[in-house]
PDB file of C-alpha atoms (C1' of nucleotides) in Angstrom:
ATOM      1  CA  UNK A 290      20.108   4.278  -5.939  1.00 70.00           C
ATOM      2  CA  UNK A 291      22.525   3.945  -3.071  1.00 78.00           C
ATOM      3  CA  UNK A 292      20.177   5.656  -0.654  1.00 90.00           C
ATOM      4  CA  UNK A 293      17.935   2.571  -0.659  1.00 94.00           C
ATOM      5  CA  UNK A 294      20.360   0.887   1.694  1.00 94.00           C
ATOM      6  CA  UNK A 295      19.422   3.191   4.574  1.00 93.00           C
ATOM      7  CA  UNK A 296      16.706   2.440   7.101  1.00 93.00           C
ATOM      8  CA  UNK A 297      13.109   2.582   5.921  1.00 94.00           C
ATOM      9  CA  UNK A 298      12.571   5.739   7.946  1.00 94.00           C
ATOM     10  CA  UNK A 299      15.398   7.479   6.084  1.00 94.00           C
ATOM     11  CA  UNK A 300      14.450   6.118   2.683  1.00 95.00           C
ATOM     12  CA  UNK A 301      10.722   6.896   2.806  1.00 95.00           C
ATOM     13  CA  UNK A 302      11.044  10.714   2.569  1.00 96.00           C
ATOM     14  CA  UNK A 303      13.844  10.461  -0.015  1.00 96.00           C
ATOM     15  CA  UNK A 304      11.677   8.283  -2.234  1.00 96.00           C
ATOM     16  CA  UNK A 305       9.222  11.157  -2.608  1.00 96.00           C
ATOM     17  CA  UNK A 306       9.608  12.727  -6.037  1.00 96.00           C
ATOM     18  CA  UNK A 307      11.314   9.638  -7.478  1.00 96.00           C
ATOM     19  CA  UNK A 308       9.929   8.297 -10.751  1.00 95.00           C
ATOM     20  CA  UNK A 309       8.562   4.854 -11.574  1.00 94.00           C
ATOM     21  CA  UNK A 310       8.628   3.767 -15.203  1.00 94.00           C
ATOM     22  CA  UNK A 311       6.055   1.092 -15.939  1.00 93.00           C
ATOM     23  CA  UNK A 312       5.813  -0.560 -19.351  1.00 91.00           C
ATOM     24  CA  UNK A 313       2.188  -1.393 -20.018  1.00 87.00           C
ATOM     25  CA  UNK A 314       0.502  -2.306 -23.298  1.00 79.00           C
ATOM     26  CA  UNK A 315       3.592  -1.356 -25.298  1.00 85.00           C
ATOM     27  CA  UNK A 316       3.871   2.104 -23.853  1.00 85.00           C
ATOM     28  CA  UNK A 317       5.884   3.528 -21.004  1.00 90.00           C
ATOM     29  CA  UNK A 318       3.966   5.171 -18.215  1.00 91.00           C
ATOM     30  CA  UNK A 319       5.831   7.386 -15.803  1.00 92.00           C
ATOM     31  CA  UNK A 320       4.629   8.360 -12.356  1.00 93.00           C
ATOM     32  CA  UNK A 321       6.110  10.388  -9.509  1.00 94.00           C
ATOM     33  CA  UNK A 322       5.979   9.016  -6.004  1.00 95.00           C
ATOM     34  CA  UNK A 323       4.124  11.500  -3.787  1.00 95.00           C
ATOM     35  CA  UNK A 324       3.225   9.486  -0.694  1.00 95.00           C
ATOM     36  CA  UNK A 325       5.075   6.743   1.199  1.00 95.00           C
ATOM     37  CA  UNK A 326       5.079   4.884   4.485  1.00 94.00           C
ATOM     38  CA  UNK A 327       8.013   3.338   6.337  1.00 95.00           C
ATOM     39  CA  UNK A 328       7.920  -0.198   7.725  1.00 94.00           C
ATOM     40  CA  UNK A 329      10.722  -2.105   9.411  1.00 92.00           C
ATOM     41  CA  UNK A 330      11.118  -5.182  11.549  1.00 91.00           C
ATOM     42  CA  UNK A 331      10.722  -3.339  14.874  1.00 90.00           C
ATOM     43  CA  UNK A 332       7.363  -1.948  13.728  1.00 91.00           C
ATOM     44  CA  UNK A 333       4.343  -3.698  15.227  1.00 89.00           C
ATOM     45  CA  UNK A 334       2.308  -3.013  12.102  1.00 90.00           C
ATOM     46  CA  UNK A 335       4.909  -4.419   9.716  1.00 93.00           C
ATOM     47  CA  UNK A 336       4.555  -7.800   8.073  1.00 93.00           C
ATOM     48  CA  UNK A 337       8.165  -8.481   8.992  1.00 93.00           C
ATOM     49  CA  UNK A 338       7.587  -7.793  12.698  1.00 91.00           C
ATOM     50  CA  UNK A 339       6.925 -11.433  13.536  1.00 89.00           C
ATOM     51  CA  UNK A 340       9.739 -12.785  11.477  1.00 87.00           C
ATOM     52  CA  UNK A 341      10.452 -14.137   8.031  1.00 88.00           C
ATOM     53  CA  UNK A 342       7.653 -16.095   6.363  1.00 89.00           C
ATOM     54  CA  UNK A 343       7.164 -17.311   2.795  1.00 89.00           C
ATOM     55  CA  UNK A 344       4.997 -14.250   2.158  1.00 91.00           C
ATOM     56  CA  UNK A 345       7.437 -11.670   3.549  1.00 93.00           C
ATOM     57  CA  UNK A 346      10.546 -13.352   2.224  1.00 93.00           C
ATOM     58  CA  UNK A 347      11.147 -10.578  -0.304  1.00 94.00           C
ATOM     59  CA  UNK A 348      11.188  -7.963   2.436  1.00 95.00           C
ATOM     60  CA  UNK A 349      14.228  -9.617   3.934  1.00 94.00           C
ATOM     61  CA  UNK A 350      16.044  -9.677   0.622  1.00 93.00           C
ATOM     62  CA  UNK A 351      18.359  -7.035  -0.890  1.00 94.00           C
ATOM     63  CA  UNK A 352      17.295  -3.391  -1.288  1.00 95.00           C
ATOM     64  CA  UNK A 353      15.799  -2.173  -4.551  1.00 95.00           C
ATOM     65  CA  UNK A 354      13.370  -5.027  -5.050  1.00 95.00           C
ATOM     66  CA  UNK A 355       9.610  -4.822  -5.221  1.00 96.00           C
ATOM     67  CA  UNK A 356       7.528  -6.422  -2.470  1.00 96.00           C
ATOM     68  CA  UNK A 357       3.924  -7.016  -3.543  1.00 95.00           C
ATOM     69  CA  UNK A 358       1.381  -8.422  -1.110  1.00 93.00           C
ATOM     70  CA  UNK A 359      -2.223  -9.406  -1.444  1.00 92.00           C
ATOM     71  CA  UNK A 360      -4.616  -8.125   1.195  1.00 91.00           C
ATOM     72  CA  UNK A 361      -8.276  -8.022   2.137  1.00 89.00           C
ATOM     73  CA  UNK A 362      -9.000 -10.669  -0.444  1.00 87.00           C
ATOM     74  CA  UNK A 363      -9.078  -8.223  -3.347  1.00 88.00           C
ATOM     75  CA  UNK A 364      -6.180  -5.798  -3.333  1.00 92.00           C
ATOM     76  CA  UNK A 365      -2.462  -5.633  -3.973  1.00 93.00           C
ATOM     77  CA  UNK A 366      -0.087  -3.152  -2.403  1.00 94.00           C
ATOM     78  CA  UNK A 367       3.496  -2.511  -3.451  1.00 94.00           C
ATOM     79  CA  UNK A 368       6.601  -1.675  -1.453  1.00 96.00           C
ATOM     80  CA  UNK A 369      10.210  -0.888  -2.230  1.00 96.00           C
ATOM     81  CA  UNK A 370      12.538  -3.061  -0.163  1.00 96.00           C
ATOM     82  CA  UNK A 371      15.191  -1.072   1.721  1.00 95.00           C
ATOM     83  CA  UNK A 372      18.103  -1.837   4.004  1.00 91.00           C
ATOM     84  CA  UNK A 373      20.346  -4.859   3.721  1.00 89.00           C
ATOM     85  CA  UNK A 374      19.805  -8.583   3.401  1.00 90.00           C
ATOM     86  CA  UNK A 375      17.905  -9.915   6.408  1.00 89.00           C
ATOM     87  CA  UNK A 376      16.718  -6.540   7.728  1.00 92.00           C
ATOM     88  CA  UNK A 377      13.066  -6.926   6.806  1.00 93.00           C
ATOM     89  CA  UNK A 378      12.412  -3.258   6.060  1.00 94.00           C
ATOM     90  CA  UNK A 379      10.446  -1.700   3.206  1.00 96.00           C
ATOM     91  CA  UNK A 380       8.633   1.444   2.128  1.00 96.00           C
ATOM     92  CA  UNK A 381       4.975   1.249   1.099  1.00 95.00           C
ATOM     93  CA  UNK A 382       4.078   3.334  -1.948  1.00 95.00           C
ATOM     94  CA  UNK A 383       0.746   4.909  -1.035  1.00 94.00           C
ATOM     95  CA  UNK A 384       0.154   7.355  -3.895  1.00 94.00           C
ATOM     96  CA  UNK A 385       1.726   8.465  -7.182  1.00 94.00           C
ATOM     97  CA  UNK A 386       1.204  11.334  -9.638  1.00 92.00           C
ATOM     98  CA  UNK A 387       0.923  10.464 -13.355  1.00 91.00           C
ATOM     99  CA  UNK A 388       3.358  12.319 -15.635  1.00 89.00           C
ATOM    100  CA  UNK A 389       4.204  11.905 -19.323  1.00 74.00           C
ATOM    101  CA  UNK A 390       1.466   9.844 -20.935  1.00 62.00           C
ATOM    102  CA  UNK A 391      -0.201   9.244 -17.643  1.00 53.00           C
ATOM    103  CA  UNK A 392      -3.377  11.007 -18.697  1.00 61.00           C
ATOM    104  CA  UNK A 393      -4.849   7.587 -19.294  1.00 65.00           C
ATOM    105  CA  UNK A 394      -4.271   6.712 -15.706  1.00 73.00           C
ATOM    106  CA  UNK A 395      -6.729   7.500 -12.986  1.00 73.00           C
ATOM    107  CA  UNK A 396      -7.228   6.716  -9.363  1.00 78.00           C
ATOM    108  CA  UNK A 397      -3.622   6.547  -8.256  1.00 88.00           C
ATOM    109  CA  UNK A 398      -4.466   8.021  -4.855  1.00 89.00           C
ATOM    110  CA  UNK A 399      -4.319   4.908  -2.706  1.00 90.00           C
ATOM    111  CA  UNK A 400      -2.037   1.897  -2.330  1.00 93.00           C
ATOM    112  CA  UNK A 401      -4.503  -0.617  -3.726  1.00 92.00           C
ATOM    113  CA  UNK A 402      -5.789   1.630  -6.490  1.00 91.00           C
ATOM    114  CA  UNK A 403      -2.381   2.559  -7.792  1.00 92.00           C
ATOM    115  CA  UNK A 404      -1.348  -1.088  -7.996  1.00 93.00           C
ATOM    116  CA  UNK A 405      -4.446  -1.934  -9.974  1.00 91.00           C
ATOM    117  CA  UNK A 406      -3.957   1.041 -12.283  1.00 90.00           C
ATOM    118  CA  UNK A 407      -0.315   0.192 -12.943  1.00 92.00           C
ATOM    119  CA  UNK A 408      -1.090  -3.478 -13.442  1.00 91.00           C
ATOM    120  CA  UNK A 409       1.057  -4.572 -10.524  1.00 93.00           C
ATOM    121  CA  UNK A 410       0.218  -8.017  -9.204  1.00 91.00           C
ATOM    122  CA  UNK A 411       1.826 -10.994  -7.565  1.00 91.00           C
ATOM    123  CA  UNK A 412       3.810 -11.737 -10.697  1.00 91.00           C
ATOM    124  CA  UNK A 413       5.980  -8.706  -9.967  1.00 94.00           C
ATOM    125  CA  UNK A 414       6.741  -9.746  -6.400  1.00 95.00           C
ATOM    126  CA  UNK A 415      10.506  -9.748  -5.932  1.00 94.00           C
ATOM    127  CA  UNK A 416      11.079  -7.851  -9.175  1.00 95.00           C
ATOM    128  CA  UNK A 417      14.391  -5.970  -9.467  1.00 95.00           C
ATOM    129  CA  UNK A 418      13.493  -2.293  -9.877  1.00 95.00           C
ATOM    130  CA  UNK A 419      16.545  -1.618 -12.051  1.00 95.00           C
ATOM    131  CA  UNK A 420      15.002  -3.721 -14.827  1.00 94.00           C
ATOM    132  CA  UNK A 421      11.969  -3.332 -17.105  1.00 93.00           C
ATOM    133  CA  UNK A 422       8.989  -3.584 -17.125  1.00 93.00           C
ATOM    134  CA  UNK A 423       9.041  -1.588 -13.901  1.00 95.00           C
ATOM    135  CA  UNK A 424      11.935   0.729 -13.133  1.00 95.00           C
ATOM    136  CA  UNK A 425      12.638   3.063 -10.253  1.00 96.00           C
ATOM    137  CA  UNK A 426      14.491   6.224 -11.280  1.00 95.00           C
ATOM    138  CA  UNK A 427      16.160   8.249  -8.526  1.00 93.00           C
ATOM    139  CA  UNK A 428      15.817  12.034  -8.556  1.00 93.00           C
ATOM    140  CA  UNK A 429      17.018  14.899  -6.405  1.00 93.00           C
ATOM    141  CA  UNK A 430      15.525  14.651  -2.914  1.00 93.00           C
ATOM    142  CA  UNK A 431      12.587  16.932  -2.247  1.00 96.00           C
ATOM    143  CA  UNK A 432      13.357  19.895   0.031  1.00 96.00           C
ATOM    144  CA  UNK A 433      12.357  19.186   3.605  1.00 94.00           C
ATOM    145  CA  UNK A 434       9.912  22.096   3.469  1.00 95.00           C
ATOM    146  CA  UNK A 435       7.844  20.269   0.820  1.00 96.00           C
ATOM    147  CA  UNK A 436       7.457  17.116   2.893  1.00 96.00           C
ATOM    148  CA  UNK A 437       4.725  16.541   5.444  1.00 95.00           C
ATOM    149  CA  UNK A 438       5.195  13.859   8.099  1.00 94.00           C
ATOM    150  CA  UNK A 439       2.167  12.347   9.758  1.00 91.00           C
ATOM    151  CA  UNK A 440       0.605   9.234  11.236  1.00 90.00           C
ATOM    152  CA  UNK A 441      -0.529   6.247   9.256  1.00 89.00           C
ATOM    153  CA  UNK A 442      -3.959   5.262   8.051  1.00 85.00           C
ATOM    154  CA  UNK A 443      -5.813   1.989   7.857  1.00 84.00           C
ATOM    155  CA  UNK A 444      -4.003   0.107  10.610  1.00 87.00           C
ATOM    156  CA  UNK A 445      -4.815  -0.630  14.221  1.00 80.00           C
ATOM    157  CA  UNK A 446      -1.376  -1.085  15.758  1.00 83.00           C
ATOM    158  CA  UNK A 447       1.320   1.548  16.289  1.00 83.00           C
ATOM    159  CA  UNK A 448      -1.095   4.261  15.201  1.00 82.00           C
ATOM    160  CA  UNK A 449       0.912   7.033  16.817  1.00 82.00           C
ATOM    161  CA  UNK A 450       4.114   6.472  14.900  1.00 87.00           C
ATOM    162  CA  UNK A 451       5.075   9.258  12.525  1.00 91.00           C
ATOM    163  CA  UNK A 452       6.002   7.075   9.592  1.00 93.00           C
ATOM    164  CA  UNK A 453       3.903   8.416   6.751  1.00 93.00           C
ATOM    165  CA  UNK A 454       5.384  10.993   4.356  1.00 95.00           C
ATOM    166  CA  UNK A 455       3.872  12.930   1.489  1.00 94.00           C
ATOM    167  CA  UNK A 456       4.528  15.914  -0.733  1.00 95.00           C
ATOM    168  CA  UNK A 457       2.759  18.894   0.797  1.00 94.00           C
ATOM    169  CA  UNK A 458      -0.235  20.077  -1.182  1.00 91.00           C
ATOM    170  CA  UNK A 459      -0.033  17.470  -3.958  1.00 92.00           C
ATOM    171  CA  UNK A 460      -3.574  16.719  -5.169  1.00 89.00           C
ATOM    172  CA  UNK A 461      -2.760  13.052  -5.844  1.00 90.00           C
ATOM    173  CA  UNK A 462      -1.992  12.280  -2.204  1.00 90.00           C
ATOM    174  CA  UNK A 463      -4.629  10.024  -0.684  1.00 82.00           C
ATOM    175  CA  UNK A 464      -7.049  12.282   1.079  1.00 70.00           C
ATOM    176  CA  UNK A 465      -7.130  12.842   4.773  1.00 62.00           C
TER     177      UNK A 465
ATOM    178  C1'  DA B 210     -23.496  12.743   2.634  1.00 80.34           C
ATOM    179  C1'  DG B 211     -22.591   8.968   5.506  1.00 80.34           C
ATOM    180  C1'  DC B 212     -22.411   4.412   7.161  1.00 80.34           C
ATOM    181  C1'  DG B 213     -21.860  -0.597   6.603  1.00 80.34           C
ATOM    182  C1'  DG B 214     -20.954  -4.836   4.329  1.00 80.34           C
ATOM    183  C1'  DG B 215     -18.421  -7.654   0.978  1.00 80.34           C
ATOM    184  C1'  DA B 216     -14.498  -9.662  -1.537  1.00 80.34           C
ATOM    185  C1'  DT B 217     -11.225 -13.604  -0.317  1.00 80.34           C
ATOM    186  C1'  DT B 218      -5.398 -14.621   0.807  1.00 80.34           C
ATOM    187  C1'  DT B 219      -1.998 -15.251   4.300  1.00 80.34           C
ATOM    188  C1'  DT B 220      -0.821 -15.502   8.812  1.00 80.34           C
ATOM    189  C1'  DC B 221      -1.340 -15.800  13.690  1.00 80.34           C
ATOM    190  C1'  DT B 222      -3.874 -16.901  18.194  1.00 80.34           C
TER     191       DT B 222
ATOM    192  C1'  DG C 204     -11.619 -18.806  13.461  1.00 80.34           C
ATOM    193  C1'  DA C 205     -10.501 -14.004  12.855  1.00 80.34           C
ATOM    194  C1'  DA C 206      -7.971  -9.974  11.601  1.00 80.34           C
ATOM    195  C1'  DA C 207      -5.268  -7.363   8.263  1.00 80.34           C
ATOM    196  C1'  DA C 208      -0.668  -1.797   5.643  1.00 80.34           C
ATOM    197  C1'  DT C 209      -8.070  -1.499   1.436  1.00 80.34           C
ATOM    198  C1'  DC C 210     -11.470   0.074  -1.628  1.00 80.34           C
ATOM    199  C1'  DC C 211     -16.083  -0.025  -3.827  1.00 80.34           C
ATOM    200  C1'  DC C 212     -20.879  -0.151  -4.027  1.00 80.34           C
ATOM    201  C1'  DG C 213     -25.441   0.150  -2.283  1.00 80.34           C
ATOM    202  C1'  DC C 214     -28.730   1.539   1.052  1.00 80.34           C
ATOM    203  C1'  DT C 215     -30.107   4.736   4.603  1.00 80.34           C
ATOM    204  C1'  DT C 216     -30.488   9.567   6.626  1.00 80.34           C
TER     205       DT C 216
END
DNA sequence: AGCGGGATTTTCT
DNA sequence: GAAAATCCCGCTT
């Protein structure tokens, strides 16, 4: 997973199509990443924008870790940390597509919903994605023609930045 | 079908 | 004290 060391903007589109293996209730659930968003320290909307805090500490750590944050009092969202130590960049996983045994899953079409469905909570914050119970498996990058780049949703700052990426036409992408 | 409020943690002004 | 990388449910058109 060497590509994780690039900037969040480079990593976000390459993460599309990659597979997450989540061990839940004694079974392994696999999902494909179909929608991502890039965040880095120069981004006004990023948690790392105003510097390192206890909450964003993981974002400034080594690439390949999981950054989980709690928001709006009820929801968790998960990110893959990218870049090097101290960079404060990460890619938000916005939507995934269930594959192999994922029929039991539903509602994976939003950052908070997919975390709830996969049982991701604060206990997995800082988790190394090379280890169970949650592994990131790299795949061949999607062809550029299959990737749509657009603006972000649900934020008020830096709305015009083209930092959101998703697989064109995939039904599991959070709706427009 | 569409709008509006609520839940409730962490951080910043 | 208020807003935030959100979603769900209930009430109104």
